[in-house]
Amino acid sequence: MLNEYFRYKNIKLYNNNVLEESLFCKPFIDLIVTSPPYNVGIEYNSNDDELSYEQYLEFSEQWMKNCYNWSNTQARFCLNIPLDKNKNGNKSVGADLTQIAQKVGWKYKFTIIWNEGNISRRTAWGSWKSASAPVVIAPIELIVVLYKDDWKKTNGSKISDITADEFKDWTNGVWIFNGESKKRIGHPAPFPKDLPYRCIKMFSYIDDMVFDPFSGSGTTLIVAENNGRKAIGTEIDKNYCKLAKDRIISETITLNFDI
């Protein structure tokens, strides 16, 4: 049963668990932009981020299957996930989650590399200056781009608002921008507005419906509204719903498009 927490402008936020298969009764999604829990032991209020790896993959399969069923035929899916971070040892997380997405029906298009530039956080070297047991750490995350039935988008308003310079820059598959501050946002795992901003402008038209199943602090919803899209988000935790609500009220703007 849908539990509407907040409605504002073109945004709806629901205090629900995306694992609920019957949450939405018909397809409505044009674009998904989300960063699910990474299972690295982050202390969320209402989510266990220390599952076994097998449990984490089962969790991932369920929510991605639900999102597939709730998506329109030409929906796109921008999935921000780690390359190989996991609490339970060295795992090919990015590859495994991409495979699961395809298992439930999503079709693979390409992967964007997000270079966060956080090399300064590097502390683990393994065997220092020795071939004994070196450790390689890549300061990147993945944005896997998938789609439902058809990649070519023929539905919707057909109005794009991406500039020529943005298009040229962002079709380069390495995106460089900084991460977001946990302290500034008040959420343990926020992503920066740059991420949904680029995905929304690249892969959706004005007035499309953007969905974030792990809304957290509401960043995707804010960016969607500020760029002329409609947005729906689900969030399991009431405290994060309140955080998202406060941010949405203070950070959304009124737009007048002249295209």
PDB file of C-alpha atoms in Angstrom:
ATOM      1  CA  MET A   1       0.000   0.000   0.000  1.00  0.00           C
ATOM      2  CA  LEU A   2       1.371   3.382  -0.993  1.00  0.00           C
ATOM      3  CA  ASN A   3       2.123   5.683   1.900  1.00  0.00           C
ATOM      4  CA  GLU A   4       2.405   9.186   0.453  1.00  0.00           C
ATOM      5  CA  TYR A   5       4.703  11.213   2.651  1.00  0.00           C
ATOM      6  CA  PHE A   6       4.960  14.438   0.712  1.00  0.00           C
ATOM      7  CA  ARG A   7       3.756  16.082  -2.474  1.00  0.00           C
ATOM      8  CA  TYR A   8       5.216  19.322  -3.803  1.00  0.00           C
ATOM      9  CA  LYS A   9       5.123  20.852  -7.295  1.00  0.00           C
ATOM     10  CA  ASN A  10       5.851  17.895  -9.631  1.00  0.00           C
ATOM     11  CA  ILE A  11       7.318  15.679  -6.903  1.00  0.00           C
ATOM     12  CA  LYS A  12       5.778  12.806  -4.960  1.00  0.00           C
ATOM     13  CA  LEU A  13       7.686  11.109  -2.158  1.00  0.00           C
ATOM     14  CA  TYR A  14       6.485   7.839  -0.650  1.00  0.00           C
ATOM     15  CA  ASN A  15       7.575   6.352   2.664  1.00  0.00           C
ATOM     16  CA  ASN A  16       7.671   2.801   1.329  1.00  0.00           C
ATOM     17  CA  ASN A  17      10.044  -0.092   0.732  1.00  0.00           C
ATOM     18  CA  VAL A  18      10.964  -0.633  -2.922  1.00  0.00           C
ATOM     19  CA  LEU A  19      10.970  -4.390  -2.255  1.00  0.00           C
ATOM     20  CA  GLU A  20       7.147  -4.307  -2.104  1.00  0.00           C
ATOM     21  CA  GLU A  21       6.222  -5.902  -5.406  1.00  0.00           C
ATOM     22  CA  SER A  22       2.676  -4.489  -5.544  1.00  0.00           C
ATOM     23  CA  LEU A  23       3.635  -0.928  -4.621  1.00  0.00           C
ATOM     24  CA  PHE A  24       2.680   0.480  -8.039  1.00  0.00           C
ATOM     25  CA  CYS A  25      -0.035  -1.093 -10.144  1.00  0.00           C
ATOM     26  CA  LYS A  26       1.023   0.041 -13.629  1.00  0.00           C
ATOM     27  CA  PRO A  27       4.140   1.222 -15.510  1.00  0.00           C
ATOM     28  CA  PHE A  28       4.947   4.906 -15.073  1.00  0.00           C
ATOM     29  CA  ILE A  29       8.735   5.364 -15.178  1.00  0.00           C
ATOM     30  CA  ASP A  30      10.641   7.047 -18.019  1.00  0.00           C
ATOM     31  CA  LEU A  31      14.006   7.260 -16.287  1.00  0.00           C
ATOM     32  CA  ILE A  32      15.447   5.745 -13.114  1.00  0.00           C
ATOM     33  CA  VAL A  33      18.417   7.470 -11.500  1.00  0.00           C
ATOM     34  CA  THR A  34      19.522   5.874  -8.264  1.00  0.00           C
ATOM     35  CA  SER A  35      22.348   4.727  -6.057  1.00  0.00           C
ATOM     36  CA  PRO A  36      21.272   1.706  -4.000  1.00  0.00           C
ATOM     37  CA  PRO A  37      22.859   0.667  -0.703  1.00  0.00           C
ATOM     38  CA  TYR A  38      26.386  -0.635  -1.344  1.00  0.00           C
ATOM     39  CA  ASN A  39      26.396  -3.204   1.498  1.00  0.00           C
ATOM     40  CA  VAL A  40      29.568  -1.744   2.979  1.00  0.00           C
ATOM     41  CA  GLY A  41      28.399  -1.335   6.569  1.00  0.00           C
ATOM     42  CA  ILE A  42      27.001   2.188   6.391  1.00  0.00           C
ATOM     43  CA  GLU A  43      24.826   2.951   9.423  1.00  0.00           C
ATOM     44  CA  TYR A  44      21.487   3.731   7.801  1.00  0.00           C
ATOM     45  CA  ASN A  45      18.504   4.163  10.103  1.00  0.00           C
ATOM     46  CA  SER A  46      16.263   1.546   8.489  1.00  0.00           C
ATOM     47  CA  ASN A  47      18.390  -0.578   6.177  1.00  0.00           C
ATOM     48  CA  ASP A  48      20.752  -3.430   6.984  1.00  0.00           C
ATOM     49  CA  ASP A  49      23.933  -2.617   5.064  1.00  0.00           C
ATOM     50  CA  GLU A  50      25.814  -5.685   6.254  1.00  0.00           C
ATOM     51  CA  LEU A  51      24.051  -8.531   4.468  1.00  0.00           C
ATOM     52  CA  SER A  52      25.901 -11.586   3.257  1.00  0.00           C
ATOM     53  CA  TYR A  53      26.926 -11.143  -0.362  1.00  0.00           C
ATOM     54  CA  GLU A  54      24.347 -13.716  -1.468  1.00  0.00           C
ATOM     55  CA  GLN A  55      21.611 -11.857   0.453  1.00  0.00           C
ATOM     56  CA  TYR A  56      22.738  -8.572  -1.093  1.00  0.00           C
ATOM     57  CA  LEU A  57      22.469  -9.998  -4.605  1.00  0.00           C
ATOM     58  CA  GLU A  58      18.976 -11.347  -3.813  1.00  0.00           C
ATOM     59  CA  PHE A  59      17.960  -7.923  -2.485  1.00  0.00           C
ATOM     60  CA  SER A  60      19.327  -6.311  -5.653  1.00  0.00           C
ATOM     61  CA  GLU A  61      17.480  -8.700  -7.926  1.00  0.00           C
ATOM     62  CA  GLN A  62      14.146  -8.025  -6.203  1.00  0.00           C
ATOM     63  CA  TRP A  63      14.246  -4.236  -6.346  1.00  0.00           C
ATOM     64  CA  MET A  64      15.570  -4.152  -9.926  1.00  0.00           C
ATOM     65  CA  LYS A  65      12.843  -6.568 -11.001  1.00  0.00           C
ATOM     66  CA  ASN A  66      10.192  -4.355  -9.395  1.00  0.00           C
ATOM     67  CA  CYS A  67      11.568  -1.275 -11.126  1.00  0.00           C
ATOM     68  CA  TYR A  68      11.544  -3.132 -14.440  1.00  0.00           C
ATOM     69  CA  ASN A  69       7.864  -4.001 -13.990  1.00  0.00           C
ATOM     70  CA  TRP A  70       7.010  -0.385 -13.098  1.00  0.00           C
ATOM     71  CA  SER A  71       8.818   1.052 -16.138  1.00  0.00           C
ATOM     72  CA  ASN A  72       7.474   2.152 -19.511  1.00  0.00           C
ATOM     73  CA  THR A  73       8.695   0.321 -22.606  1.00  0.00           C
ATOM     74  CA  GLN A  74      11.336   2.939 -23.477  1.00  0.00           C
ATOM     75  CA  ALA A  75      12.518   3.549 -19.928  1.00  0.00           C
ATOM     76  CA  ARG A  76      16.192   4.126 -19.193  1.00  0.00           C
ATOM     77  CA  PHE A  77      17.963   3.080 -16.001  1.00  0.00           C
ATOM     78  CA  CYS A  78      21.065   4.870 -14.640  1.00  0.00           C
ATOM     79  CA  LEU A  79      22.483   2.670 -11.900  1.00  0.00           C
ATOM     80  CA  ASN A  80      25.240   4.187  -9.739  1.00  0.00           C
ATOM     81  CA  ILE A  81      27.157   1.337  -8.099  1.00  0.00           C
ATOM     82  CA  PRO A  82      30.667   0.568  -6.878  1.00  0.00           C
ATOM     83  CA  LEU A  83      33.240  -1.180  -9.015  1.00  0.00           C
ATOM     84  CA  ASP A  84      34.357  -3.699  -6.401  1.00  0.00           C
ATOM     85  CA  LYS A  85      33.609  -2.413  -2.903  1.00  0.00           C
ATOM     86  CA  ASN A  86      31.911  -4.752  -0.455  1.00  0.00           C
ATOM     87  CA  LYS A  87      32.035  -5.339   3.277  1.00  0.00           C
ATOM     88  CA  ASN A  88      32.382  -9.083   2.800  1.00  0.00           C
ATOM     89  CA  GLY A  89      35.645  -9.213   0.877  1.00  0.00           C
ATOM     90  CA  ASN A  90      36.765  -8.538  -2.678  1.00  0.00           C
ATOM     91  CA  LYS A  91      33.734  -8.889  -4.925  1.00  0.00           C
ATOM     92  CA  SER A  92      33.087  -7.845  -8.514  1.00  0.00           C
ATOM     93  CA  VAL A  93      30.056  -5.833  -7.385  1.00  0.00           C
ATOM     94  CA  GLY A  94      29.679  -3.768 -10.557  1.00  0.00           C
ATOM     95  CA  ALA A  95      29.827  -6.812 -12.827  1.00  0.00           C
ATOM     96  CA  ASP A  96      27.518  -8.874 -10.621  1.00  0.00           C
ATOM     97  CA  LEU A  97      24.824  -6.188 -10.335  1.00  0.00           C
ATOM     98  CA  THR A  98      24.982  -5.488 -14.078  1.00  0.00           C
ATOM     99  CA  GLN A  99      24.446  -9.182 -14.724  1.00  0.00           C
ATOM    100  CA  ILE A 100      21.499  -9.293 -12.323  1.00  0.00           C
ATOM    101  CA  ALA A 101      19.904  -6.269 -14.007  1.00  0.00           C
ATOM    102  CA  GLN A 102      20.038  -8.129 -17.304  1.00  0.00           C
ATOM    103  CA  LYS A 103      18.713 -11.291 -15.673  1.00  0.00           C
ATOM    104  CA  VAL A 104      15.488  -9.509 -14.673  1.00  0.00           C
ATOM    105  CA  GLY A 105      15.014  -8.058 -18.165  1.00  0.00           C
ATOM    106  CA  TRP A 106      17.014  -4.817 -18.457  1.00  0.00           C
ATOM    107  CA  LYS A 107      19.140  -4.455 -21.574  1.00  0.00           C
ATOM    108  CA  TYR A 108      22.690  -3.186 -21.291  1.00  0.00           C
ATOM    109  CA  LYS A 109      23.776  -0.089 -23.249  1.00  0.00           C
ATOM    110  CA  PHE A 110      27.068   1.183 -21.781  1.00  0.00           C
ATOM    111  CA  THR A 111      28.868   2.132 -18.560  1.00  0.00           C
ATOM    112  CA  ILE A 112      30.014   5.597 -17.547  1.00  0.00           C
ATOM    113  CA  ILE A 113      33.012   5.846 -15.234  1.00  0.00           C
ATOM    114  CA  TRP A 114      32.620   8.420 -12.476  1.00  0.00           C
ATOM    115  CA  ASN A 115      36.019   9.626 -11.305  1.00  0.00           C
ATOM    116  CA  GLU A 116      35.460  11.168  -7.884  1.00  0.00           C
ATOM    117  CA  GLY A 117      39.064  12.316  -7.629  1.00  0.00           C
ATOM    118  CA  ASN A 118      39.367  11.024  -4.061  1.00  0.00           C
ATOM    119  CA  ILE A 119      42.924   9.743  -4.326  1.00  0.00           C
ATOM    120  CA  SER A 120      43.791  11.664  -1.140  1.00  0.00           C
ATOM    121  CA  ARG A 121      41.729   9.113   0.816  1.00  0.00           C
ATOM    122  CA  ARG A 122      44.153   6.368  -0.212  1.00  0.00           C
ATOM    123  CA  THR A 123      45.555   4.576   2.845  1.00  0.00           C
ATOM    124  CA  ALA A 124      45.834   0.885   1.902  1.00  0.00           C
ATOM    125  CA  TRP A 125      48.812  -0.196  -0.206  1.00  0.00           C
ATOM    126  CA  GLY A 126      49.039  -3.879   0.656  1.00  0.00           C
ATOM    127  CA  SER A 127      52.674  -4.898   0.385  1.00  0.00           C
ATOM    128  CA  TRP A 128      54.552  -1.592   0.070  1.00  0.00           C
ATOM    129  CA  LYS A 129      56.914  -1.579  -2.937  1.00  0.00           C
ATOM    130  CA  SER A 130      56.734  -5.338  -3.190  1.00  0.00           C
ATOM    131  CA  ALA A 131      55.126  -7.877  -5.498  1.00  0.00           C
ATOM    132  CA  SER A 132      54.198  -9.890  -2.397  1.00  0.00           C
ATOM    133  CA  ALA A 133      50.568  -8.690  -2.043  1.00  0.00           C
ATOM    134  CA  PRO A 134      49.959  -5.222  -3.547  1.00  0.00           C
ATOM    135  CA  VAL A 135      46.494  -3.640  -3.323  1.00  0.00           C
ATOM    136  CA  VAL A 136      45.057  -1.606  -6.207  1.00  0.00           C
ATOM    137  CA  ILE A 137      42.271   0.856  -5.386  1.00  0.00           C
ATOM    138  CA  ALA A 138      40.473   2.726  -8.166  1.00  0.00           C
ATOM    139  CA  PRO A 139      38.886   6.031  -7.007  1.00  0.00           C
ATOM    140  CA  ILE A 140      35.900   5.512  -9.298  1.00  0.00           C
ATOM    141  CA  GLU A 141      32.299   4.405  -9.290  1.00  0.00           C
ATOM    142  CA  LEU A 142      30.154   3.134 -12.143  1.00  0.00           C
ATOM    143  CA  ILE A 143      27.002   4.528 -13.712  1.00  0.00           C
ATOM    144  CA  VAL A 144      25.601   1.579 -15.644  1.00  0.00           C
ATOM    145  CA  VAL A 145      23.112   2.662 -18.302  1.00  0.00           C
ATOM    146  CA  LEU A 146      20.392   0.160 -19.181  1.00  0.00           C
ATOM    147  CA  TYR A 147      17.010   0.281 -20.912  1.00  0.00           C
ATOM    148  CA  LYS A 148      13.807  -1.715 -21.076  1.00  0.00           C
ATOM    149  CA  ASP A 149      12.635  -2.619 -24.603  1.00  0.00           C
ATOM    150  CA  ASP A 150      13.777   0.066 -27.048  1.00  0.00           C
ATOM    151  CA  TRP A 151      16.811   2.327 -26.765  1.00  0.00           C
ATOM    152  CA  LYS A 152      15.567   4.869 -29.306  1.00  0.00           C
ATOM    153  CA  LYS A 153      13.224   7.245 -27.529  1.00  0.00           C
ATOM    154  CA  THR A 154      10.132   8.096 -29.563  1.00  0.00           C
ATOM    155  CA  ASN A 155       7.669   8.880 -26.781  1.00  0.00           C
ATOM    156  CA  GLY A 156       7.363  11.830 -24.420  1.00  0.00           C
ATOM    157  CA  SER A 157       7.565  15.546 -25.184  1.00  0.00           C
ATOM    158  CA  LYS A 158      10.637  15.101 -27.452  1.00  0.00           C
ATOM    159  CA  ILE A 159      11.993  18.326 -25.961  1.00  0.00           C
ATOM    160  CA  SER A 160      15.636  18.101 -24.915  1.00  0.00           C
ATOM    161  CA  ASP A 161      17.352  20.803 -22.881  1.00  0.00           C
ATOM    162  CA  ILE A 162      20.950  19.610 -23.061  1.00  0.00           C
ATOM    163  CA  THR A 163      23.429  22.088 -24.577  1.00  0.00           C
ATOM    164  CA  ALA A 164      25.931  21.296 -27.311  1.00  0.00           C
ATOM    165  CA  ASP A 165      28.852  21.603 -24.911  1.00  0.00           C
ATOM    166  CA  GLU A 166      27.160  19.384 -22.326  1.00  0.00           C
ATOM    167  CA  PHE A 167      26.406  16.752 -24.967  1.00  0.00           C
ATOM    168  CA  LYS A 168      29.998  16.716 -26.219  1.00  0.00           C
ATOM    169  CA  ASP A 169      31.432  16.566 -22.712  1.00  0.00           C
ATOM    170  CA  TRP A 170      29.067  13.963 -21.306  1.00  0.00           C
ATOM    171  CA  THR A 171      29.216  11.532 -24.230  1.00  0.00           C
ATOM    172  CA  ASN A 172      32.813  11.042 -23.119  1.00  0.00           C
ATOM    173  CA  GLY A 173      32.417   8.017 -20.872  1.00  0.00           C
ATOM    174  CA  VAL A 174      34.552   9.355 -18.029  1.00  0.00           C
ATOM    175  CA  TRP A 175      32.796  11.911 -15.845  1.00  0.00           C
ATOM    176  CA  ILE A 176      34.883  13.882 -13.373  1.00  0.00           C
ATOM    177  CA  PHE A 177      33.214  15.633 -10.453  1.00  0.00           C
ATOM    178  CA  ASN A 178      33.516  15.498  -6.688  1.00  0.00           C
ATOM    179  CA  GLY A 179      31.378  13.487  -4.318  1.00  0.00           C
ATOM    180  CA  GLU A 180      28.992  15.026  -1.808  1.00  0.00           C
ATOM    181  CA  SER A 181      29.640  15.803   1.855  1.00  0.00           C
ATOM    182  CA  LYS A 182      27.800  13.573   4.333  1.00  0.00           C
ATOM    183  CA  LYS A 183      28.071  16.270   6.980  1.00  0.00           C
ATOM    184  CA  ARG A 184      26.671  19.027   4.757  1.00  0.00           C
ATOM    185  CA  ILE A 185      23.669  16.986   3.604  1.00  0.00           C
ATOM    186  CA  GLY A 186      22.965  15.068   6.811  1.00  0.00           C
ATOM    187  CA  HIS A 187      22.754  11.655   5.138  1.00  0.00           C
ATOM    188  CA  PRO A 188      25.353   8.859   5.396  1.00  0.00           C
ATOM    189  CA  ALA A 189      25.627   8.238   1.634  1.00  0.00           C
ATOM    190  CA  PRO A 190      24.525  11.214  -0.506  1.00  0.00           C
ATOM    191  CA  PHE A 191      25.504  11.655  -4.120  1.00  0.00           C
ATOM    192  CA  PRO A 192      26.172  15.077  -5.676  1.00  0.00           C
ATOM    193  CA  LYS A 193      23.628  16.882  -7.835  1.00  0.00           C
ATOM    194  CA  ASP A 194      25.984  16.577 -10.804  1.00  0.00           C
ATOM    195  CA  LEU A 195      25.178  12.884 -11.124  1.00  0.00           C
ATOM    196  CA  PRO A 196      21.382  13.046 -11.585  1.00  0.00           C
ATOM    197  CA  TYR A 197      21.736  16.371 -13.453  1.00  0.00           C
ATOM    198  CA  ARG A 198      23.811  14.780 -16.200  1.00  0.00           C
ATOM    199  CA  CYS A 199      21.723  11.595 -16.350  1.00  0.00           C
ATOM    200  CA  ILE A 200      18.421  13.476 -16.452  1.00  0.00           C
ATOM    201  CA  LYS A 201      19.498  15.882 -19.192  1.00  0.00           C
ATOM    202  CA  MET A 202      21.219  13.165 -21.253  1.00  0.00           C
ATOM    203  CA  PHE A 203      18.579  10.451 -21.073  1.00  0.00           C
ATOM    204  CA  SER A 204      15.169  12.115 -20.642  1.00  0.00           C
ATOM    205  CA  TYR A 205      12.942  14.746 -22.187  1.00  0.00           C
ATOM    206  CA  ILE A 206      11.314  17.647 -20.404  1.00  0.00           C
ATOM    207  CA  ASP A 207       8.162  16.460 -18.602  1.00  0.00           C
ATOM    208  CA  ASP A 208       9.373  12.845 -18.371  1.00  0.00           C
ATOM    209  CA  MET A 209       8.819  10.917 -15.137  1.00  0.00           C
ATOM    210  CA  VAL A 210      12.013  10.318 -13.150  1.00  0.00           C
ATOM    211  CA  PHE A 211      12.058   7.709 -10.381  1.00  0.00           C
ATOM    212  CA  ASP A 212      14.483   7.133  -7.514  1.00  0.00           C
ATOM    213  CA  PRO A 213      13.685   3.995  -5.477  1.00  0.00           C
ATOM    214  CA  PHE A 214      16.265   4.958  -2.825  1.00  0.00           C
ATOM    215  CA  SER A 215      15.481   8.651  -2.499  1.00  0.00           C
ATOM    216  CA  GLY A 216      17.550   9.267   0.619  1.00  0.00           C
ATOM    217  CA  SER A 217      18.090  13.009   0.970  1.00  0.00           C
ATOM    218  CA  GLY A 218      16.017  13.728  -2.152  1.00  0.00           C
ATOM    219  CA  THR A 219      18.768  14.836  -4.545  1.00  0.00           C
ATOM    220  CA  THR A 220      17.358  13.119  -7.650  1.00  0.00           C
ATOM    221  CA  LEU A 221      13.890  14.540  -6.991  1.00  0.00           C
ATOM    222  CA  ILE A 222      15.244  18.081  -6.540  1.00  0.00           C
ATOM    223  CA  VAL A 223      17.277  17.953  -9.744  1.00  0.00           C
ATOM    224  CA  ALA A 224      14.380  16.485 -11.719  1.00  0.00           C
ATOM    225  CA  GLU A 225      12.008  19.247 -10.581  1.00  0.00           C
ATOM    226  CA  ASN A 226      14.577  21.960 -11.256  1.00  0.00           C
ATOM    227  CA  ASN A 227      14.976  20.704 -14.810  1.00  0.00           C
ATOM    228  CA  GLY A 228      11.341  20.457 -15.813  1.00  0.00           C
ATOM    229  CA  ARG A 229      10.733  16.782 -15.130  1.00  0.00           C
ATOM    230  CA  LYS A 230       8.235  15.045 -12.881  1.00  0.00           C
ATOM    231  CA  ALA A 231       9.609  12.917 -10.076  1.00  0.00           C
ATOM    232  CA  ILE A 232       8.561  10.089  -7.804  1.00  0.00           C
ATOM    233  CA  GLY A 233      10.704   8.694  -5.024  1.00  0.00           C
ATOM    234  CA  THR A 234      10.422   5.941  -2.450  1.00  0.00           C
ATOM    235  CA  GLU A 235      12.312   5.944   0.830  1.00  0.00           C
ATOM    236  CA  ILE A 236      11.989   3.381   3.612  1.00  0.00           C
ATOM    237  CA  ASP A 237      13.134   5.665   6.444  1.00  0.00           C
ATOM    238  CA  LYS A 238      10.900   8.430   7.819  1.00  0.00           C
ATOM    239  CA  ASN A 239      13.853  10.493   9.031  1.00  0.00           C
ATOM    240  CA  TYR A 240      15.301  10.582   5.526  1.00  0.00           C
ATOM    241  CA  CYS A 241      11.851  11.400   4.146  1.00  0.00           C
ATOM    242  CA  LYS A 242      11.811  14.443   6.400  1.00  0.00           C
ATOM    243  CA  LEU A 243      15.318  15.394   5.303  1.00  0.00           C
ATOM    244  CA  ALA A 244      14.275  15.073   1.657  1.00  0.00           C
ATOM    245  CA  LYS A 245      11.117  17.108   2.273  1.00  0.00           C
ATOM    246  CA  ASP A 246      13.060  19.960   3.882  1.00  0.00           C
ATOM    247  CA  ARG A 247      15.610  19.988   1.068  1.00  0.00           C
ATOM    248  CA  ILE A 248      12.939  19.852  -1.639  1.00  0.00           C
ATOM    249  CA  ILE A 249      11.145  22.869  -0.183  1.00  0.00           C
ATOM    250  CA  SER A 250      14.340  24.892   0.145  1.00  0.00           C
ATOM    251  CA  GLU A 251      16.204  23.830  -3.010  1.00  0.00           C
ATOM    252  CA  THR A 252      13.613  23.623  -5.766  1.00  0.00           C
ATOM    253  CA  ILE A 253      13.017  26.574  -8.053  1.00  0.00           C
ATOM    254  CA  THR A 254      10.288  27.809 -10.384  1.00  0.00           C
ATOM    255  CA  LEU A 255      11.213  27.391 -14.026  1.00  0.00           C
ATOM    256  CA  ASN A 256      10.005  29.043 -17.209  1.00  0.00           C
ATOM    257  CA  PHE A 257      11.193  27.122 -20.260  1.00  0.00           C
ATOM    258  CA  ASP A 258      11.601  28.954 -23.533  1.00  0.00           C
ATOM    259  CA  ILE A 259      12.655  26.268 -25.995  1.00  0.00           C
TER     260      ILE A 259
END
